[in-house]
Coordinates of C-alpha atoms in Angstrom, one line a residue:
X96 CA 152.3 -36.0 82.9
X97 CA 152.2 -32.8 80.8
X98 CA 155.7 -31.9 79.9
X99 CA 157.0 -28.6 78.6
X100 CA 156.5 -27.9 74.9
X101 CA 160.2 -27.3 74.4
X102 CA 160.9 -31.0 74.9
X103 CA 159.2 -31.6 71.6
X104 CA 162.2 -30.1 69.9
X105 CA 164.7 -32.6 71.1
X106 CA 165.2 -36.4 71.4
X107 CA 167.4 -38.7 73.3
X108 CA 171.0 -38.7 72.2
X109 CA 171.7 -41.3 69.6
X110 CA 175.2 -41.8 71.2
X111 CA 173.7 -42.5 74.6
X112 CA 171.4 -45.0 73.0
X113 CA 174.3 -46.7 71.3
X114 CA 176.1 -47.1 74.6
X115 CA 173.3 -49.4 75.7
X116 CA 174.6 -51.9 73.1
X117 CA 178.1 -51.9 74.3
X118 CA 177.7 -54.4 77.1
X119 CA 178.7 -57.3 74.8
X120 CA 181.9 -59.0 76.1
X121 CA 185.0 -58.2 74.2
X122 CA 183.7 -55.3 72.2
X123 CA 186.1 -52.7 71.1
X124 CA 184.7 -49.2 71.3
X125 CA 185.6 -46.3 69.1
X126 CA 182.3 -44.6 70.0
X127 CA 183.1 -42.5 73.1
X128 CA 184.1 -38.9 72.9
X129 CA 186.0 -38.8 76.1
X130 CA 189.7 -39.0 77.0
X131 CA 191.6 -42.0 78.2
X132 CA 191.4 -42.3 82.0
X133 CA 194.9 -43.8 81.9
X134 CA 196.1 -40.3 80.8
X135 CA 194.9 -38.5 83.9
X136 CA 197.6 -37.1 86.2
X137 CA 196.2 -38.7 89.3
X138 CA 199.3 -37.9 91.4
X139 CA 199.2 -34.3 90.4
X140 CA 195.5 -34.0 91.1
X141 CA 195.8 -35.7 94.4
X142 CA 198.5 -33.2 95.4
X143 CA 196.5 -30.3 94.1
X144 CA 193.4 -31.3 96.1
X145 CA 195.4 -31.8 99.2
X146 CA 197.0 -28.4 98.7
X147 CA 193.6 -26.8 98.3
X148 CA 192.4 -28.3 101.6
X149 CA 195.6 -27.3 103.3
X150 CA 195.8 -23.7 102.2
X151 CA 192.1 -22.6 102.0
X152 CA 189.9 -25.3 103.3
X153 CA 187.0 -22.9 104.1
X154 CA 187.0 -21.5 100.6
X155 CA 187.4 -24.9 98.9
X156 CA 184.5 -26.4 100.8
X157 CA 182.1 -23.4 101.2
X158 CA 179.6 -21.8 98.8
X159 CA 181.4 -19.6 96.3
X160 CA 180.9 -16.8 93.8
X161 CA 178.7 -17.6 90.8
X162 CA 181.4 -16.1 88.5
X163 CA 183.9 -18.6 89.8
X164 CA 186.6 -19.1 92.4
X165 CA 188.9 -16.1 92.0
X166 CA 192.3 -18.0 92.2
X167 CA 191.1 -20.2 89.4
X168 CA 189.9 -17.3 87.3
X169 CA 193.4 -15.8 87.8
X170 CA 195.1 -19.1 86.7
X171 CA 192.8 -19.4 83.7
X172 CA 193.5 -15.8 82.6
X173 CA 197.2 -16.7 82.9
X174 CA 196.7 -19.9 80.9
X175 CA 195.0 -18.0 78.1
X176 CA 197.8 -15.4 78.1
X177 CA 200.3 -18.2 77.7
X178 CA 198.4 -19.5 74.7
X179 CA 198.5 -16.0 73.1
X180 CA 195.2 -14.5 74.1
X181 CA 196.2 -10.9 74.9
X182 CA 194.3 -8.8 77.4
X183 CA 192.2 -11.5 79.1
X184 CA 191.6 -10.5 82.7
X185 CA 190.0 -12.7 85.4
X186 CA 186.9 -10.5 85.2
X187 CA 186.6 -11.2 81.5
X188 CA 185.6 -14.9 82.1
X189 CA 183.3 -16.9 84.2
X190 CA 183.9 -20.5 85.4
X191 CA 181.3 -23.0 84.1
X192 CA 180.5 -26.6 85.0
X193 CA 182.3 -27.9 81.9
X194 CA 182.1 -26.1 78.6
X195 CA 178.7 -27.8 78.1
X196 CA 177.2 -25.4 80.7
X197 CA 178.6 -22.5 78.7
X198 CA 176.5 -23.7 75.7
X199 CA 173.4 -24.0 77.9
X200 CA 174.0 -20.4 79.2
X201 CA 174.3 -19.1 75.6
X202 CA 171.0 -20.8 74.9
X203 CA 169.3 -19.2 77.9
X204 CA 170.7 -15.8 77.3
X205 CA 170.6 -15.4 73.6
X206 CA 168.0 -17.7 72.0
X207 CA 164.3 -16.9 71.9
X208 CA 161.9 -19.4 70.2
X209 CA 162.3 -19.1 66.4
X210 CA 165.7 -17.4 66.5
X211 CA 168.1 -18.7 63.9
X212 CA 171.5 -20.1 64.8
X213 CA 174.1 -21.2 62.3
X214 CA 176.2 -24.3 63.2
X215 CA 178.6 -26.4 61.2
X216 CA 177.3 -29.5 59.3
X217 CA 178.3 -31.7 61.1
X218 CA 178.7 -30.3 64.6
X219 CA 178.7 -31.4 68.3
X220 CA 175.6 -33.4 68.9
X221 CA 174.9 -31.8 72.3
X222 CA 175.0 -28.4 70.8
X223 CA 172.2 -29.3 68.4
X224 CA 170.1 -30.7 71.3
X225 CA 170.8 -27.7 73.6
X226 CA 170.0 -25.0 71.1
X227 CA 166.9 -26.7 69.9
X228 CA 165.7 -27.1 73.5
X229 CA 165.6 -23.3 73.6
X230 CA 163.6 -23.1 70.4
X231 CA 166.4 -22.2 67.9
X232 CA 166.0 -22.9 64.2
X233 CA 169.4 -24.3 63.3
X234 CA 171.0 -23.5 59.9
X235 CA 173.7 -25.8 58.7
X236 CA 176.9 -24.4 57.2
X237 CA 179.0 -26.7 55.0
X238 CA 182.5 -27.7 56.0
X239 CA 185.5 -29.4 54.4
X240 CA 189.0 -30.4 55.6
X241 CA 189.8 -26.8 56.3
X242 CA 186.7 -26.2 58.5
X243 CA 183.6 -24.1 57.7
X244 CA 183.4 -22.9 54.1
X245 CA 183.5 -19.1 54.7
X246 CA 182.0 -18.0 51.4
X247 CA 178.9 -20.2 52.1
X248 CA 178.9 -19.1 55.8
X249 CA 178.7 -15.4 54.8
X250 CA 175.9 -16.1 52.4
X251 CA 174.0 -17.8 55.2
X252 CA 174.6 -15.0 57.6
X253 CA 173.4 -12.4 55.1
X254 CA 170.3 -14.5 54.3
X255 CA 169.2 -15.6 57.8
X256 CA 170.6 -12.9 60.1
X257 CA 171.3 -15.4 62.9
X258 CA 171.4 -14.7 66.6
X259 CA 174.9 -16.1 66.5
X260 CA 177.2 -18.6 64.7
X261 CA 178.6 -21.6 66.6
X262 CA 181.9 -23.0 65.5
X263 CA 184.5 -25.6 66.7
X264 CA 187.5 -24.2 64.7
X265 CA 190.2 -26.5 66.0
X266 CA 190.0 -30.3 65.7
X267 CA 186.2 -30.2 65.5
X268 CA 183.9 -32.8 67.0
X269 CA 183.0 -34.8 65.0
X270 CA 184.7 -33.6 61.9
X271 CA 188.3 -33.4 63.2
X272 CA 188.7 -30.4 60.8
X273 CA 190.8 -27.4 61.6
X274 CA 189.8 -24.0 60.3
X275 CA 192.6 -22.5 58.2
X276 CA 194.2 -19.2 59.3
X277 CA 192.8 -17.4 56.3
X278 CA 189.3 -18.6 57.1
X279 CA 189.7 -17.6 60.7
X280 CA 190.4 -14.1 59.7
X281 CA 187.5 -14.1 57.3
X282 CA 185.1 -15.3 60.0
X283 CA 186.1 -12.4 62.3
X284 CA 185.9 -9.9 59.5
X285 CA 182.4 -11.1 58.5
X286 CA 181.3 -10.9 62.1
X287 CA 182.2 -7.2 62.1
X288 CA 180.6 -6.6 58.7
X289 CA 177.3 -8.2 59.6
X290 CA 177.4 -7.4 63.4
X291 CA 177.0 -11.1 64.1
X292 CA 178.1 -12.9 67.3
X293 CA 180.6 -15.8 66.8
X294 CA 180.9 -18.5 69.4
X295 CA 184.3 -20.3 69.4
X296 CA 184.2 -23.6 71.2
X297 CA 187.7 -24.8 71.9
X298 CA 187.9 -28.0 74.0
X299 CA 190.4 -29.7 71.8
X300 CA 192.9 -26.9 70.7
X301 CA 195.7 -28.1 73.0
X302 CA 195.6 -31.7 71.7
X303 CA 197.7 -31.2 68.6
X304 CA 200.1 -33.6 67.1
X305 CA 203.4 -32.0 66.0
X306 CA 202.8 -28.5 64.6
X307 CA 200.5 -26.3 66.6
X308 CA 197.2 -25.3 65.0
X309 CA 196.5 -21.7 63.8
X310 CA 195.9 -19.1 66.5
X311 CA 192.4 -19.2 68.0
X312 CA 189.7 -16.7 67.0
X313 CA 190.2 -15.1 70.4
X314 CA 193.9 -14.6 69.8
X315 CA 193.3 -13.2 66.3
X316 CA 190.5 -10.9 67.4
X317 CA 193.2 -8.4 68.6
X318 CA 194.1 -7.8 64.9
X319 CA 190.6 -7.5 63.6
X320 CA 189.1 -4.2 65.0
X321 CA 185.6 -4.7 66.4
X322 CA 185.6 -8.4 66.5
X323 CA 186.4 -9.0 70.2
X324 CA 183.1 -7.4 71.1
X325 CA 181.3 -10.0 69.0
X326 CA 183.2 -13.0 70.1
X327 CA 182.5 -15.7 72.8
X328 CA 185.2 -18.2 73.6
X329 CA 184.5 -21.4 75.5
X330 CA 187.3 -23.5 77.0
X331 CA 187.5 -26.6 79.1
X332 CA 189.9 -28.7 81.2
X333 CA 187.9 -31.9 80.5
X334 CA 189.8 -33.2 77.5
X335 CA 193.3 -32.3 78.7
X336 CA 193.1 -32.9 82.5
X337 CA 189.9 -34.5 83.8
X338 CA 186.2 -34.5 82.7
X339 CA 185.3 -35.4 86.3
X340 CA 186.4 -31.9 87.5
X341 CA 183.7 -30.4 85.3
X342 CA 185.7 -27.2 85.0
X343 CA 185.2 -25.0 81.9
X344 CA 185.1 -21.3 81.2
X345 CA 183.5 -18.7 79.0
X346 CA 185.1 -15.5 77.9
X347 CA 182.6 -13.0 76.5
X348 CA 181.7 -9.3 76.4
X349 CA 180.8 -7.9 79.8
X350 CA 177.0 -7.5 79.1
X351 CA 176.7 -11.2 78.1
X352 CA 178.8 -12.4 81.0
X353 CA 176.5 -10.5 83.4
X354 CA 173.4 -12.2 81.9
X355 CA 175.1 -15.6 81.9
X356 CA 176.1 -15.2 85.5
X357 CA 172.6 -14.4 86.4
X358 CA 171.3 -17.5 84.7
X359 CA 174.0 -19.7 86.2
X360 CA 173.0 -18.5 89.6
X361 CA 169.5 -19.8 89.0
X362 CA 170.9 -23.1 87.7
X363 CA 173.6 -24.3 90.0
X364 CA 174.7 -21.3 92.2
X365 CA 178.3 -22.0 91.2
X366 CA 180.6 -24.7 89.9
X367 CA 182.0 -26.9 92.6
X368 CA 184.4 -24.8 94.7
X369 CA 186.4 -27.9 95.6
X370 CA 186.9 -28.8 92.0
X371 CA 187.8 -25.2 91.2
X372 CA 190.3 -25.0 94.0
X373 CA 191.8 -28.3 92.9
X374 CA 192.1 -27.0 89.3
X375 CA 193.6 -23.7 90.5
X376 CA 196.3 -25.5 92.6
X377 CA 197.0 -27.9 89.7
X378 CA 197.6 -25.0 87.2
X379 CA 199.6 -23.1 89.8
X380 CA 201.9 -26.1 90.3
X381 CA 202.9 -25.9 86.6
X382 CA 202.2 -29.5 85.8
X383 CA 200.0 -28.9 82.7
X384 CA 202.8 -28.6 80.1
X385 CA 204.2 -32.0 81.0
X386 CA 200.7 -33.5 81.1
X387 CA 200.0 -32.1 77.6
X388 CA 203.2 -33.4 76.2
X389 CA 202.4 -36.9 77.4
X390 CA 198.8 -36.9 76.2
X391 CA 199.8 -35.5 72.8
X392 CA 202.3 -38.2 72.2
X393 CA 200.0 -41.0 73.1
X394 CA 197.1 -39.7 71.1
X395 CA 199.3 -38.9 68.1
X396 CA 200.5 -42.5 68.0
X397 CA 197.0 -43.8 68.2
X398 CA 195.7 -41.5 65.5
X399 CA 198.5 -42.6 63.2
X400 CA 197.8 -46.3 64.0
X401 CA 194.1 -45.8 63.2
X402 CA 194.8 -44.0 59.9
X403 CA 197.2 -46.7 58.8
X404 CA 194.7 -49.4 59.8
X405 CA 191.8 -47.8 58.0
X406 CA 193.8 -47.5 54.8
X407 CA 195.0 -51.1 55.1
X408 CA 191.7 -52.8 56.2
X409 CA 189.1 -50.7 54.4
X410 CA 191.0 -49.4 51.4
X411 CA 188.8 -47.5 48.9
X412 CA 185.6 -48.3 50.9
X413 CA 186.2 -45.2 53.0
X414 CA 187.7 -41.7 52.6
X415 CA 188.9 -39.5 55.5
X416 CA 191.3 -36.7 56.3
X417 CA 194.1 -37.7 58.7
X418 CA 193.5 -35.6 61.9
X419 CA 196.3 -33.3 63.1
X420 CA 194.9 -33.3 66.7
X421 CA 191.9 -33.9 68.8
X422 CA 190.2 -37.2 69.5
X423 CA 188.3 -38.1 66.3
X424 CA 188.4 -39.5 62.7
X425 CA 185.5 -38.4 60.5
X426 CA 185.2 -40.8 57.6
X427 CA 182.8 -41.3 54.7
X428 CA 181.8 -44.7 53.2
X429 CA 182.2 -44.7 49.4
X430 CA 180.3 -47.9 48.6
X431 CA 183.2 -49.0 46.3
X432 CA 182.9 -52.5 45.1
X433 CA 179.3 -52.9 46.3
X434 CA 180.4 -52.5 50.0
X435 CA 178.1 -50.9 52.5
X436 CA 177.6 -47.2 52.0
X437 CA 175.3 -46.3 55.0
X438 CA 176.9 -45.5 58.4
X439 CA 173.8 -46.6 60.3
X440 CA 173.7 -50.0 58.6
X441 CA 177.4 -50.4 59.2
X442 CA 177.1 -49.5 62.9
X443 CA 174.7 -52.4 63.4
X444 CA 176.9 -54.8 61.5
X445 CA 180.0 -53.6 63.4
X446 CA 178.4 -54.4 66.8
X447 CA 177.9 -57.9 65.6
X448 CA 181.6 -58.1 64.7
X449 CA 182.6 -56.8 68.1
X450 CA 183.4 -53.1 67.4
X451 CA 181.5 -49.9 67.9
X452 CA 181.5 -46.4 66.4
X453 CA 179.0 -43.6 66.1
X454 CA 177.2 -43.1 62.7
X455 CA 177.5 -39.6 61.4
X456 CA 173.8 -38.9 60.9
X457 CA 173.0 -37.4 64.3
X458 CA 175.7 -34.8 64.0
X459 CA 173.8 -32.9 61.3
X460 CA 171.1 -30.4 62.1
X461 CA 169.7 -30.7 58.6
X462 CA 170.4 -32.8 55.4
X463 CA 172.4 -35.5 57.1
X464 CA 175.0 -37.4 55.2
X465 CA 174.2 -41.1 56.0
X466 CA 177.5 -42.3 54.6
X467 CA 179.5 -40.7 57.4
X468 CA 180.8 -42.1 60.7
X469 CA 182.9 -40.9 63.7
X470 CA 185.7 -43.0 65.1
X471 CA 187.5 -42.0 68.4
X472 CA 191.0 -43.3 68.8
X473 CA 191.4 -41.9 72.4
X474 CA 190.5 -44.8 74.6
X475 CA 191.9 -47.8 72.8
X476 CA 195.6 -48.7 72.7
X477 CA 197.3 -49.4 69.4
X478 CA 196.7 -53.2 69.5
X479 CA 193.0 -52.7 70.1
X480 CA 192.9 -50.1 67.4
X481 CA 194.4 -52.5 64.9
X482 CA 192.0 -55.3 65.9
X483 CA 189.0 -53.0 66.0
X484 CA 189.6 -51.6 62.5
X485 CA 190.2 -55.2 61.2
X486 CA 186.7 -56.1 62.6
X487 CA 185.3 -53.0 61.0
X488 CA 186.8 -54.1 57.7
X489 CA 184.9 -57.4 58.1
X490 CA 181.7 -55.5 58.8
X491 CA 182.1 -53.4 55.7
X492 CA 182.3 -56.4 53.5
X493 CA 179.2 -58.0 54.9

């Protein structure tokens, strides 16, 4: 068969390929980027879906508006206001089939073949694949423990004049890094200076441990004149409520929302109205704060356990920054004492020892750091985390 030329720009996800190796009995996986299903508020969702069918069965089961089910848009606008985003009206957002669809819509509406897009190095693997599918030339901006390095980012913007810049400022995937408040302001200010669109992907911002992270770019845009018109904010219920609902949203300037809505209409007509009605009832019932408190407590304990275990079992063979939220550790092998220094090599050894993680290489759009790896603590309890990291320590040695 003769396939579209655009498929030459992408390849199968390395993470999906890795999952094919996870059928080995007894394996402990730190590979997945998804929440623990034991954290799902099943009772709350059951009640919400029943309420949706009771109150508006026709609307919940019928075709709906491409922009989204209006009661959900109202709840999402209220949710954003509660998080400090001023002036977000229901009309300022569209509901997407997960935040993943928002990225696809950005590709469809903004990227022409050969356009340049700046992403973090490393960044969300699906973003790399999605933007390349539409022909983007991706430019990698360096990051550290405080997120993207803004001096370097501004130089790259000035040099490449990108169509837009894509960032995960809070508890990034895979880096776990959180952009500092000063750098957040700098990003918005440079967006205005260079008239450059900034995309803020924020699926993890509510998953903080202890102190809340700095205000989102969306929240801060009110204090940086001109920046709101250049900002796109993508949100999701997948990591905090349920990935199976496939409910996300995109807040953007009206012209972009109109184009994205048109493209979404061609793609799926609308996100599942039943899922949207269920999500709307759930948010209306006020159960989200308690759900978040529970999830944060469990993930905080698991993150601390993993950090302690890595320090104990791997010692100076690995370096990392303890995450303050999200789902991931981003670590770098040092090769100390002649131990393995390549994440791809370690990944194969680890499978043999009964533990899995994702090597860091695929998360870079250019100049990959082969010594890096991503570990998720979300789906393993503390005992499995300790045992899994102990196995990882054995794999590092040989």
